[in-house]
Structure formats: C-alpha cells, structure tokens
Coordinates of C-alpha atoms and ligand atoms in Angstrom, one line a residue:
X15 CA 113.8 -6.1 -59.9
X16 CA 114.8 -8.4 -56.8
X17 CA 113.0 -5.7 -54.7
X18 CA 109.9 -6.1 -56.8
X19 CA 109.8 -9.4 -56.1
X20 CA 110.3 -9.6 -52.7
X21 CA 107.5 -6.6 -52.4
X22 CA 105.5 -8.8 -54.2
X23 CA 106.5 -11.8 -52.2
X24 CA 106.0 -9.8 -49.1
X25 CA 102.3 -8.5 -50.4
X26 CA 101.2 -12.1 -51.5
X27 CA 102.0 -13.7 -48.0
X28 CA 100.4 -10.9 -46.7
X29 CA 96.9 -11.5 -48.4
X30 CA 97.2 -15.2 -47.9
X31 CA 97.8 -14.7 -44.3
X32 CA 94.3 -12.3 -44.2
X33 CA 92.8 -14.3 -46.3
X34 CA 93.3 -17.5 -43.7
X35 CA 93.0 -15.0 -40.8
X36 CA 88.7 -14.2 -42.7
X37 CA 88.1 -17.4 -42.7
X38 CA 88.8 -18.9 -39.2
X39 CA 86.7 -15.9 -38.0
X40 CA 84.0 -18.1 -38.9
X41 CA 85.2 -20.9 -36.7
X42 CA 82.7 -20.3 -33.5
X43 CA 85.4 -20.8 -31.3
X44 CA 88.3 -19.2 -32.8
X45 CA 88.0 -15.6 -32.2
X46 CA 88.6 -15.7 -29.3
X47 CA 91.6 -17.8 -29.3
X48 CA 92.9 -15.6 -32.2
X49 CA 92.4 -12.4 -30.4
X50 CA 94.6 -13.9 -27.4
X51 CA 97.1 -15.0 -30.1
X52 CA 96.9 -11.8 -31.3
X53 CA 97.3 -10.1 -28.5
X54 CA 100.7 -11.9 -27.5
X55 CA 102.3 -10.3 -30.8
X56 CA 103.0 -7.0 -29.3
X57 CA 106.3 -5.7 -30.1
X58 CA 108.6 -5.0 -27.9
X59 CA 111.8 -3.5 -27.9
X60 CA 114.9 -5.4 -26.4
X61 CA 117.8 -2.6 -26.0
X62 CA 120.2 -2.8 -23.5
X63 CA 123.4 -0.1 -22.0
X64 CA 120.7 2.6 -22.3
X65 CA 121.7 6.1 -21.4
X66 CA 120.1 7.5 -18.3
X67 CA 117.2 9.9 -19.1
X68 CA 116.9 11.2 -15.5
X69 CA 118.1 14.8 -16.8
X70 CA 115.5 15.4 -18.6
X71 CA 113.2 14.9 -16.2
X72 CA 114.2 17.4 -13.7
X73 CA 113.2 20.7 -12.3
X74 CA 114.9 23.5 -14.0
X75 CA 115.2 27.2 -13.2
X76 CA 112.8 29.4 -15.3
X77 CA 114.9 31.9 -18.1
X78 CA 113.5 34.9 -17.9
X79 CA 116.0 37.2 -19.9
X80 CA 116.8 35.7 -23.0
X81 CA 120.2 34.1 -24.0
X82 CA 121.7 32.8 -27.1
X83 CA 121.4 29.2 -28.5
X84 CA 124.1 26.7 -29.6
X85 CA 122.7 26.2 -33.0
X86 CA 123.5 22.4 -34.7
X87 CA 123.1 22.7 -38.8
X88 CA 121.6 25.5 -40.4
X89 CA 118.9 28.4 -39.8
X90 CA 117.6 29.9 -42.7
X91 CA 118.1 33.7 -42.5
X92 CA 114.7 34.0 -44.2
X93 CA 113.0 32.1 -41.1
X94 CA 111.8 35.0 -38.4
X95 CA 109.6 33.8 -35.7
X96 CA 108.8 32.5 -32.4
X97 CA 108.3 28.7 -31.5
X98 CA 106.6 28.2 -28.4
X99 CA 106.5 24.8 -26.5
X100 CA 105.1 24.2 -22.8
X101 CA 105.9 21.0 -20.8
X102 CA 106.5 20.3 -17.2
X103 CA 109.8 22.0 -15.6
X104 CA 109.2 21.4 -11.9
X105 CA 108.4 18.1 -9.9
X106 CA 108.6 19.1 -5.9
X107 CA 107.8 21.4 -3.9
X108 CA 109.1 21.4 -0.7
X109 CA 109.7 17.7 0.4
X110 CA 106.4 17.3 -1.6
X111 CA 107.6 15.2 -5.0
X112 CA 105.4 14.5 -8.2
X113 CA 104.7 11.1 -8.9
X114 CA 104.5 11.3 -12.5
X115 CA 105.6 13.1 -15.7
X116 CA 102.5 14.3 -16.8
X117 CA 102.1 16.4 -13.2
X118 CA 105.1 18.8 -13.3
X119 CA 104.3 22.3 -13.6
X120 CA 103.8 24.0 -16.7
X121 CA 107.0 25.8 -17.8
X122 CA 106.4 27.6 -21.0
X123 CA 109.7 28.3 -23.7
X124 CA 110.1 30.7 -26.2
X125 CA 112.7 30.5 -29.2
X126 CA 112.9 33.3 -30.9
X127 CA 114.5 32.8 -34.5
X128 CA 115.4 35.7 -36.6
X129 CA 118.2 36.4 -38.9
X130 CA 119.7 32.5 -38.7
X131 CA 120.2 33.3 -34.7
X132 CA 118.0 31.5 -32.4
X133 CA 117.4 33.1 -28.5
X134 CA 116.0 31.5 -25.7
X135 CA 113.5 32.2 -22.8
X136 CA 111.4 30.1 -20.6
X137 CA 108.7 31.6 -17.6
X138 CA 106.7 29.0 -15.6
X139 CA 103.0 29.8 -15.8
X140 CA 101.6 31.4 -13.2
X141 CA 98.5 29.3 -12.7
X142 CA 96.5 28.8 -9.8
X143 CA 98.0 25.4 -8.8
X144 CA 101.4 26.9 -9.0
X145 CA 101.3 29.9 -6.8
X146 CA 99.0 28.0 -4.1
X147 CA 102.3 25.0 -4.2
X148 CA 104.5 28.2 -4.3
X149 CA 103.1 29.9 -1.5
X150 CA 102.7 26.8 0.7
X151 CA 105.9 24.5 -0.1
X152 CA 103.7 21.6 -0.5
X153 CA 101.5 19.9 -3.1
X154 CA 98.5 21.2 -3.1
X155 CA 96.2 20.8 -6.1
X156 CA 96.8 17.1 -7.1
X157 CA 97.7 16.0 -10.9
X158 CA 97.1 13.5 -13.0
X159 CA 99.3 11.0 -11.0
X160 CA 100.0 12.7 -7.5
X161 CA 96.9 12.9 -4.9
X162 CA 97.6 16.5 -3.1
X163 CA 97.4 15.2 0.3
X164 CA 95.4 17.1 3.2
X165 CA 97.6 20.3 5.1
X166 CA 99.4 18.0 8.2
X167 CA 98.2 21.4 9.9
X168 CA 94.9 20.2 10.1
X169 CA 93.3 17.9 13.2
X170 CA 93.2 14.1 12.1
X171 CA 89.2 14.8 11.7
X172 CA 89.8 16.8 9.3
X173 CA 92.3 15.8 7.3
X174 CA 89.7 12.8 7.2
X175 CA 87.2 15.2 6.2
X176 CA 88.6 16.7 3.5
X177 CA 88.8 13.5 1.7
X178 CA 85.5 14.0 0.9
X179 CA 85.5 17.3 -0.5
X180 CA 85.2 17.9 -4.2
X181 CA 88.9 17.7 -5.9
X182 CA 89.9 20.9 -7.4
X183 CA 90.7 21.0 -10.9
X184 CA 94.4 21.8 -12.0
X185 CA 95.0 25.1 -14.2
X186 CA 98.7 23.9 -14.8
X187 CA 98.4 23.5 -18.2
X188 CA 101.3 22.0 -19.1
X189 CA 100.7 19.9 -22.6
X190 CA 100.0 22.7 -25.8
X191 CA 99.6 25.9 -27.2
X192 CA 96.1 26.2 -28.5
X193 CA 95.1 29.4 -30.3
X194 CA 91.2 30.2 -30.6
X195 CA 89.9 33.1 -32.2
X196 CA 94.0 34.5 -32.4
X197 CA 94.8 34.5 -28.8
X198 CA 96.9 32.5 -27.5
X199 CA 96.2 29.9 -24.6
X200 CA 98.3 26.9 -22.9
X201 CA 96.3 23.8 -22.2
X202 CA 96.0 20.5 -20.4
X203 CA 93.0 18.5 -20.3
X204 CA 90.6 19.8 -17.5
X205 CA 87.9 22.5 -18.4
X206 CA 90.8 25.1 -17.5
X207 CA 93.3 26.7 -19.8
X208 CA 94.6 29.9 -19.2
X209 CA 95.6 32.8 -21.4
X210 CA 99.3 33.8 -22.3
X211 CA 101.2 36.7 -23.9
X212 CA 103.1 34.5 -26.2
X213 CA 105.8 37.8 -26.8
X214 CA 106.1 38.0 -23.3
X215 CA 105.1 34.6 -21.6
X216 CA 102.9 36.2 -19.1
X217 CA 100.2 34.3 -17.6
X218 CA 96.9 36.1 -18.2
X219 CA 93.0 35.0 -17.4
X220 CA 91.9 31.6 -16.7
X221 CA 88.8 30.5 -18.9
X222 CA 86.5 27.7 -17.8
X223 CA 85.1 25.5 -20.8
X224 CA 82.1 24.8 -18.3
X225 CA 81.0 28.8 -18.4
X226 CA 80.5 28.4 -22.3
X227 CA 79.6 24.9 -23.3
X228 CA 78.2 21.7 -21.6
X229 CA 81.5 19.8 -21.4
X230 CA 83.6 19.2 -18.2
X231 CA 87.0 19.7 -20.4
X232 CA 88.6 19.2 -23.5
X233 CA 91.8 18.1 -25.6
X234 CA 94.9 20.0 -26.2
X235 CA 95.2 19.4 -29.8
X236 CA 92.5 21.1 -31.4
X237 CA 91.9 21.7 -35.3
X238 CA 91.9 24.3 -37.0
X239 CA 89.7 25.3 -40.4
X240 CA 91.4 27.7 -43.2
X241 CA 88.7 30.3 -41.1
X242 CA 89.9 30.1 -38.0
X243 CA 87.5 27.8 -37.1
X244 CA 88.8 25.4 -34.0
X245 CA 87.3 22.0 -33.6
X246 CA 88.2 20.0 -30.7
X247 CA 86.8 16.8 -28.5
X248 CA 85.4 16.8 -24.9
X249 CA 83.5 14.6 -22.3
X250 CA 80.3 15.6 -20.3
X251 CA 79.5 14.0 -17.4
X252 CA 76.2 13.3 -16.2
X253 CA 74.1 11.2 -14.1
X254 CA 73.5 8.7 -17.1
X255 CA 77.8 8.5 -17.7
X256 CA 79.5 10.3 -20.0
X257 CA 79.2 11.5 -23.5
X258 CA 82.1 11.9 -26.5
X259 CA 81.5 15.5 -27.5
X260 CA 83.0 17.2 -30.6
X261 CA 83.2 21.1 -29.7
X262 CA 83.3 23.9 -32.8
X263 CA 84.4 27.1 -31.4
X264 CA 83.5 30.2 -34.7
X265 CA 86.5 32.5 -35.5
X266 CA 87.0 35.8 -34.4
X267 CA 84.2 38.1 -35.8
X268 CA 85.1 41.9 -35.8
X269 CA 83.0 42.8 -32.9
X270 CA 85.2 44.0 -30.1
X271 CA 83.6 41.5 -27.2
X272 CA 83.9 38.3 -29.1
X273 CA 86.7 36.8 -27.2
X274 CA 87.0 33.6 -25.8
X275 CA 85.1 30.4 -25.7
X276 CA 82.0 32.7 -26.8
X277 CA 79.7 31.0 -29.5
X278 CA 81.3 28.2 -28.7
X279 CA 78.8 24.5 -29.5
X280 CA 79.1 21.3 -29.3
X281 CA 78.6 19.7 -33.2
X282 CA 78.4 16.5 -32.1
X283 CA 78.0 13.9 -28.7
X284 CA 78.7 10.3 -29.4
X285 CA 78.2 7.7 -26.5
X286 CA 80.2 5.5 -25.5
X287 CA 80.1 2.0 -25.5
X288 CA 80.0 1.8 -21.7
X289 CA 79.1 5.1 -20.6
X290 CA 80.4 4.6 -17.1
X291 CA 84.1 4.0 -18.7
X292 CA 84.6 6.2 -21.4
X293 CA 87.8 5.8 -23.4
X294 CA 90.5 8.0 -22.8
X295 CA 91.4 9.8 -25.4
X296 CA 94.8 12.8 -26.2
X297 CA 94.0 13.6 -29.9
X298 CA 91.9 12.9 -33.2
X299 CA 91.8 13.3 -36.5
X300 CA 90.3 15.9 -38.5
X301 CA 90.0 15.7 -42.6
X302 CA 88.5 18.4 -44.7
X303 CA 84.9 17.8 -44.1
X304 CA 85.1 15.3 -41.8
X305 CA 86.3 14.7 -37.8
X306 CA 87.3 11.2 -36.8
X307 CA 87.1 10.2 -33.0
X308 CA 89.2 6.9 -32.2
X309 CA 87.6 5.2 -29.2
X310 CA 90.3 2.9 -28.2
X311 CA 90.4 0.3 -25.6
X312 CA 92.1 2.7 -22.5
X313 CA 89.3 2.9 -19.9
X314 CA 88.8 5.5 -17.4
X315 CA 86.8 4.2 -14.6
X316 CA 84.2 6.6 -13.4
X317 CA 83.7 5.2 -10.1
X318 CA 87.2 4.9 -9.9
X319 CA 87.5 8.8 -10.3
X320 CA 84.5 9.7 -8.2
X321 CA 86.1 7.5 -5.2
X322 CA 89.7 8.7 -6.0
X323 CA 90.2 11.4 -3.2
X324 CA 88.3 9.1 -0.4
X325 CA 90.5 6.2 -1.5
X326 CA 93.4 8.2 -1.5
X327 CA 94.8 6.9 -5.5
X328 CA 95.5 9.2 -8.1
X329 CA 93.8 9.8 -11.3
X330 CA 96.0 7.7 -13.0
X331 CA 95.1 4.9 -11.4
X332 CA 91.5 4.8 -12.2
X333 CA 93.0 4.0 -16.3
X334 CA 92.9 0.6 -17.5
X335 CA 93.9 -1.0 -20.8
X336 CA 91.6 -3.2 -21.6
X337 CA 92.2 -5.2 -24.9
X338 CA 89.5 -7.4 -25.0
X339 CA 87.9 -4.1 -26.8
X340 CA 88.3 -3.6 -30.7
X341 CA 89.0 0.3 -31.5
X342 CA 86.3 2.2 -33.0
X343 CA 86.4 4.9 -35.4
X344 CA 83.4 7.0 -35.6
X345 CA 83.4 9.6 -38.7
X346 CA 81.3 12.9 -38.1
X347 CA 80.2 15.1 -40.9
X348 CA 81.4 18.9 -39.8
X349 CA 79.0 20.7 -41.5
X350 CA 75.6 18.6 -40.6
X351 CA 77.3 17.5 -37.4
X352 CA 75.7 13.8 -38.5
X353 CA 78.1 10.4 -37.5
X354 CA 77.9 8.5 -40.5
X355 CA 76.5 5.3 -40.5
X356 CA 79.2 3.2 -41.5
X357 CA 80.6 0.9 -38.4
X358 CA 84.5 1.1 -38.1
X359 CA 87.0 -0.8 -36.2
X360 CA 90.5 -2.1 -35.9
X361 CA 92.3 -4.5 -33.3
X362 CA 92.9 -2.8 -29.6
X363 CA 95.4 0.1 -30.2
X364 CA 96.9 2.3 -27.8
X365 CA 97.6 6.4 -29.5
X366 CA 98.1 9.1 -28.3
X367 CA 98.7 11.7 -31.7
X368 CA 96.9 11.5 -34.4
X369 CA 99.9 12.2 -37.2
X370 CA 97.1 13.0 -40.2
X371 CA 94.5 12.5 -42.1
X372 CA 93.0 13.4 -45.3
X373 CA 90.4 12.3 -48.0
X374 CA 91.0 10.6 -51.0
X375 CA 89.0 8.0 -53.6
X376 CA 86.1 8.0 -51.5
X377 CA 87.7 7.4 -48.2
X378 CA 89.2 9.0 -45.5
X379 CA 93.2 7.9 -44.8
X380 CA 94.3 7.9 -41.2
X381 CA 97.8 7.9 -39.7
X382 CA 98.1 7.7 -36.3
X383 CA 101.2 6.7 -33.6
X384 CA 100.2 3.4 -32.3
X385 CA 101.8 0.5 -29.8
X386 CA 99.4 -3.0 -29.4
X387 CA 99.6 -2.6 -25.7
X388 CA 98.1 0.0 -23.5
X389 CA 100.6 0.1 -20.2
X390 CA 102.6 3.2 -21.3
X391 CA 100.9 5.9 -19.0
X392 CA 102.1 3.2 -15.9
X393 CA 105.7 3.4 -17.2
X394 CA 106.0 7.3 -17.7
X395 CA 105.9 7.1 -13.7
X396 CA 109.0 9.7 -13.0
X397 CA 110.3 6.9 -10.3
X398 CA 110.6 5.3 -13.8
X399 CA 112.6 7.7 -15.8
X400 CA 115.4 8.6 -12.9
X401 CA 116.2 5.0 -13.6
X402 CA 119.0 4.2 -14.8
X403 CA 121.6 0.8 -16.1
X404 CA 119.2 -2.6 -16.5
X405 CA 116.4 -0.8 -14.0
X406 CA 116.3 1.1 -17.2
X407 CA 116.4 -1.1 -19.9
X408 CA 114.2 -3.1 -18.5
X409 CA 111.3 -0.2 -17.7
X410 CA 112.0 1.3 -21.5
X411 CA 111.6 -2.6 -22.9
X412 CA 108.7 -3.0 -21.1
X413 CA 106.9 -0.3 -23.2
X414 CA 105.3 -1.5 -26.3
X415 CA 107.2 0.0 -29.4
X416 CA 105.4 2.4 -31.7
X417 CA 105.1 2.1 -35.1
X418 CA 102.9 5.1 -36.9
X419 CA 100.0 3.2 -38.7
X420 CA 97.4 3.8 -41.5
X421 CA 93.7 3.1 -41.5
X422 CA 91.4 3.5 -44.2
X423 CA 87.5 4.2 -44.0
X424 CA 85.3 4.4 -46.7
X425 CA 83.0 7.0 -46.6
X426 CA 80.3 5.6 -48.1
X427 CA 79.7 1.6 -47.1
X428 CA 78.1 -0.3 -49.9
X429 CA 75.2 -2.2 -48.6
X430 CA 75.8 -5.2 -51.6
X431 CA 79.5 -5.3 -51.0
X432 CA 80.4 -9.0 -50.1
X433 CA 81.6 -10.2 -47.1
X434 CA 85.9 -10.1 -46.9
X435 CA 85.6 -7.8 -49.9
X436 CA 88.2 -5.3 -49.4
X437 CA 86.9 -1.7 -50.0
X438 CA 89.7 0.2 -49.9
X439 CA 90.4 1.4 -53.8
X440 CA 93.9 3.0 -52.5
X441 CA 96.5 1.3 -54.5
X442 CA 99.7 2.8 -52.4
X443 CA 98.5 1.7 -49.3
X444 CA 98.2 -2.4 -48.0
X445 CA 96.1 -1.4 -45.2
X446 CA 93.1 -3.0 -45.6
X447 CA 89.1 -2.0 -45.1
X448 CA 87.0 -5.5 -45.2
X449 CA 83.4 -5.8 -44.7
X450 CA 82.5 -8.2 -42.2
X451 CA 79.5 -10.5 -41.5
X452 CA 78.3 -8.1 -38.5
X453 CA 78.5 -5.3 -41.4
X454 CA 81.1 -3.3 -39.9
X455 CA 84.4 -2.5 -41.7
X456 CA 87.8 -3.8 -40.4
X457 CA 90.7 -1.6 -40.8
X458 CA 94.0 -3.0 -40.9
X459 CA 97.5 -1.7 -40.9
X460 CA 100.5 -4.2 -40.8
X461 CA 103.0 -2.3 -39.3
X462 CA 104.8 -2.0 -43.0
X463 CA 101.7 0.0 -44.4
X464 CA 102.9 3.4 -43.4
X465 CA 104.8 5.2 -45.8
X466 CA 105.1 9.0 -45.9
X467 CA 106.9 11.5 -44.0
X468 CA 110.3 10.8 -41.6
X469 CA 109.1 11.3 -38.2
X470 CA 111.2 12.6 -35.1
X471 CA 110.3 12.0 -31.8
X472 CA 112.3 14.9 -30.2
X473 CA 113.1 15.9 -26.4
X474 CA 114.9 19.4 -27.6
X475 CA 115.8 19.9 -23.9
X476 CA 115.1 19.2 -20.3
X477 CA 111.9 18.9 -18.6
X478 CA 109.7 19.1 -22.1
X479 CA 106.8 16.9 -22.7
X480 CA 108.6 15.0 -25.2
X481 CA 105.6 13.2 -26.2
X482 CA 104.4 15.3 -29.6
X483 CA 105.4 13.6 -32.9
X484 CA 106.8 16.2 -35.3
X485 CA 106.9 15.8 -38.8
X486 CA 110.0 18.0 -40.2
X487 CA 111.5 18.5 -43.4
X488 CA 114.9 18.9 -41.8
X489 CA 116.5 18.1 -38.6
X490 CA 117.3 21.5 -36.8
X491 CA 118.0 21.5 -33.3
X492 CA 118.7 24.4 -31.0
X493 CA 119.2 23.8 -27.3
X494 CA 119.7 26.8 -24.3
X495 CA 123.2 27.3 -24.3
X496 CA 123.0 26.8 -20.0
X497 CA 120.2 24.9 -18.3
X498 CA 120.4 23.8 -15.1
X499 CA 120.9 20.3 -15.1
X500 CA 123.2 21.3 -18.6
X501 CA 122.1 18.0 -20.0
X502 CA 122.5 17.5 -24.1
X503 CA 119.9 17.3 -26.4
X504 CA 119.2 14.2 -28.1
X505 CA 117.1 13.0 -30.7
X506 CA 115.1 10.1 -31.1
X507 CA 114.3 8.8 -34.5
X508 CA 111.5 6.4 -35.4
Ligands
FE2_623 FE1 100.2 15.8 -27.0

C-alpha cells in the first residue's frame, strides 16, 4: 500500500512538474534559459578506489587452437552452438601506438558451447589494414582516432605531399557480426566489411557497399525480417552534403549467384538538418512495419573530415556534441519506404544501441541506452583507460551515466489534438508524447520510465568492444582459461 502511494506520489509530482515545465514554454524568454537549466542536470557518477581497467585494453595473442573454458554457473547440456564476438585485440605496431579504443584491430572469438562445455578460439582478421601494419611495423591505414602518419622513408616533400592524398578506408572491422543473405561478415562502419568462415575464423573477400548501392558506408547493427530480409542505415555523400539512407538488402533467393550486397536498395534517404554535419549515428530501431532513425545532437563535421589528413587530426576529432539540438525521430514505413509525417523529438541525447522497439496501441515504443551529455567518444581515448587510482575515477566520473530510456511515438498524429495533450494511450509507461504549439510531438522519458528486462553491460574478456548492451535471461559467463594479460572477467550491471 505505502508503495502505491509513494508511486502515486512520485507520478503526481511528476505531471505537476510537466505540467509547470508546458507552461513556461510559452514564456518568450524562457526556453532558452530552461534548456541551459536542463542541460546542467546531467548525471554523473561520483565513484571513487576504482579498479584499473588497463587489462582489458591490451593487445593479446590470437588463439588459434582451441582450449577449454573456466565455466562460472551453469550451461545447459541442451545449448549447442557457437557465439561469435569481434572487438579490437591489438593497439601497436611497432613503436606505432593506437590512440583510441575504437582503432585496435579486429580480433574475432569463437565459443563453442556443446554438451554444458564451452571451448575457446580467437584469430585476428586478416584485413587489408592488418597485413599492410603487419608487414611494415607501423600504422599505416589510420582509424577512427589515430591519423596513419606518412612512411619517415619518404623525402620531407613528400611526406608533405601525401597529406593530400585521399585517405584510405579501414577494412578492420572490428565492431559486429552481420549476416546477409546467410553468410557471415564482420563489420565496422566504412563501406568495407569483409567475409568470414565463422567455423573456422578465416578471413575471406572484402565487399564494398559502394559497388552495390549509392552509400559511402553503413552501420554494424543491421535488422533482420522473419525472411531474411536485412535492413540497415547509411550516409551518402555528395556535393550538396549528406543524406540519412535506410538500405534493404532481399534474402537469399535460390539462384546460385545471388550473393552478397546484390539487389541491394536504398528504401529510404532522409536529410539532415544541416547537411554539411550530419549526425552521427551506431544503431536504430526497427519495429514490425516500421524503421526509426534517431538523429541526435553528435555532429560530424564535413569539413572537418575532408581537411583531416592535411591538418594532420583524426577522425575523431571532427565529432562534436552539440546540445543546443533537440533529437529527432523520423519513423519510415518499410513497405512504402514513406517517413511519416508526424514530427518527433526529445531533449539532446547521446545513444549508441538501440535496446528495442515494438508497436503497440497505435504507437511505436522505443528503448534506447542514453546519457544527457555527448563527451563519451573523447573519454574512450585508450590514454584514458590505462589510467588508473583518482586519474581514473576522475576520467570514469567524467562520463555521463546511462540510464536505458523509453520514447513513445504515435503513429498517427491527430491534427485536432490539443496543445500539451498527451497522446500516448500506454498505461505502463510515464513517458510522455505531448503535442506542441509548433505541432511536433515531445517524447519524454524520466529516467524512472524504463521498466522491462535486466540489462548487463559485459566485458567477458580482454580487448572486447565492451560496448553492446545484452539483454539475458541469466548471467553465464565463460572466460579463456589463459590470456595473455590473464586478467578476470568482470561484469558490469546497470
Ligand atoms: Fe555496437
């Protein structure tokens, strides 16, 4: 009873407060001021005595034989299968050193589960930007954070020179599996993926997106229809900017040359709302009929990447949080391809994953894992994680916390619905949809809003992109009996 009450409590403060929060939106002068307010009500965390993380972001040696698995809790003997998981397992070559996490090269791992017992194998992908470092001992191909720098070999005029030459694209795709049309590919987020043996973890053909569809790359977290179908989200680049793209790539059909990327469209292009810094974007969502792009507020600067090389900065740096944006939503029907009309928004929001979404009442429920402030790309600098004692609480606490969110959108926007009205019909949900007097819809989470699923945020062992949310029924964790730095595996609860 007490906890009805303070629910209740809890949900009534919480309608007064939007209710006062609609009306001094129309004050002229407060907007502004409230967004700054706002603003200033990111969370952060304030631990302190952290344990160092530097282990786990270390080069390791590759497994190429597998070897048993110390197994915490329980494997069902029913479970038979192979998880596969890629992430970055190497940060120098030579005295060269990566500057970021995001730019190690991609090691890909293998557990193979069968009969409760759990083996382990890991190979590094052979891509091209790996065997050129490999054979030279340098950096050569740069990554998202590391500029390859010119050969010292070369006279000073041209090492000047070859500032000015277009930068190669990385193959080191180091961020998914993706599967279209049943084979099996790893991924980053250029127009290169390349092909893998996923019994084997041999590195096969590269495949260009650009040979098969007008986009210059695309995400590695496609969707995936009952069919077979893949959806997934890419930018072109033109002369007039960029363009938001969704991609549709058909399931395998029986003839014996559809492979690939072939018959391969784009369903979609949205603009953005400054084509010349397009958000950046790592995920979206996808319902049953519908595919919902979230344009949030982190910039990539177009200039800034065209002038990269010359200036000698890294891709990373031409990425700006900029909060004095809303976030959009735009909702495209697959099947027609059409956006529909309805205008959606929420405060500035930084995500990376998309955790689901799904239709319901007439709307379409989004859950995403969000933080209020956009500097998290600057802080997963590897300089960064090697830190360690209040170097490292103080990095980690400078990293807004996130909190996994839900937005509602209603599909259909009545034209007569009144200004402030909610219209969101969800009753175990507080997040909000309200009309505004510009007629778009306001979604709103508080961060209690979310209920649903536990999440884990794992790091199962060293050197993984520990950045995927994974929603599990159970915690199971199985970590390489040896590893070269032989650092534990921990796990991270939200
Ligand atoms: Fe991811």
């Amino acid at each position: 009873m007490l906890s009805h009450m303070f629910s209740f409590i809890s949900l009534l403060s919480r309608n007064v407060a939007d209710f006062l929060w609609s009306l001094l939106q129309y004050i002229p002068v407060v907007p502004s001021l409230l967004l700054t307010q706002k603003q200033q009500q990111v969370s952060f965390s304030n631990r302190k005595g952290l344990e160092c993380i530097s282990p786990f972001f270390c080069s390791v040696e590759e497994t190429s034989q597998a070897i048993p698995t110390k197994i915490e809790g329980h494997v069902p003997t029913w479970l038979k299968g192979k998880l596969l998981r890629v992430g970055p397992g190497k940060f120098e070559f030579g005295k060269d050193k990566y500057n970021h996490w995001f730019d190690g090269m991609s090691l890909m791992h293998q557990f193979d589960i069968d009969d409760g017992v759990v083996k382990y194998s890991s190979k590094f992908l052979r891509s091209d930007s790996y065997m050129a470092n490999s054979r030279n001992n340098r950096i050569m191909v740069s990554e998202f954070g590391t500029l390859a720098m010119p050969d010292p070999c070369k006279s000073i005029f041209e090492r000047f020179m070859s500032r000015f030459e277009v930068p190669k694209m990385t193959d080191n795709c180091n961020v998914n599996y993706v599967v279209y049309k049943g084979d099996y590919y790893v991924s980053t987020e250029t127009n290169l993926m390349r092909k893998v043996d996923p019994e084997t973890l041999e590195t096969k053909e590269k495949v260009d997106w650009t040979k098969y569809i007008a986009v210059n790359g695309a995400t590695a977290h496609p969707h995936y229809d009952p069919d077979g179908t893949a959806y997934n989200m890419g930018n072109s680049y033109g002369k007039h900017g960029s363009n938001y793209n969704i991609i549709c790539v058909p399931p395998q059909t029986s003839g014996s040359d559809d492979s690939s990327l072939q018959g391969a469209k784009v369903l979609c292009s949205i603009e953005p709302e400054d084509k010349m810094k397009p958000s950046y974007y790592h995920s979206f969502g996808m319902s049953e009929n519908y595919v919902i792009f979230i344009e949030q507020p982190l910039k990539m600067n177009l200039w800034k990447f065209i002038t990269a090389k010359v200036l000698g900065k890294s891709f990373l740096e031409a990425i700006s949080w900029e909060p004095e944006h809303s976030t959009r939503f735009h909702v495209v029907n697959k099947l027609t391809g059409q956006v529909l009309p309805g205008q959606y928004c929420s405060e500035p929001l930084l995500f990376f994953h998309q955790i689901n979404a799904f239709e319901d009442q007439g709307c379409i429920v989004l859950d995403l894992c969000c933080q209020d402030d956009g500097g998290a790309l600057d802080v997963y600098r590897l300089q960064n994680l090697h830190k360690a004692g209040e170097a490292l609480d103080q990095a980690y606490n400078s990293v807004a916390r996130p909190y996994p969110r839900r937005f509602v959108l209603p599909i259909n926007v009545d034209p007569s619905a009144a200004v402030g009205q909610n219209l969101s019909p969800l009753s175990y949900t507080s997040a909000t949809a309200t009309k505004e007097s510009n007629g778009k819809v306001c979604t709103l989470c508080t961060k209690g809003c979310y209920r649903g699923y536990r999440l884990c945020l794992t790091f199962p062992y060293c050197a993984e992109l520990a950045l995927h949310v994974v929603v599990l029924p159970t915690n199971i964790s199985f970590a390489p009996t040896c590893c070269s730095c032989q650092a534990a595996p921990c796990q991270k609860k939200m």
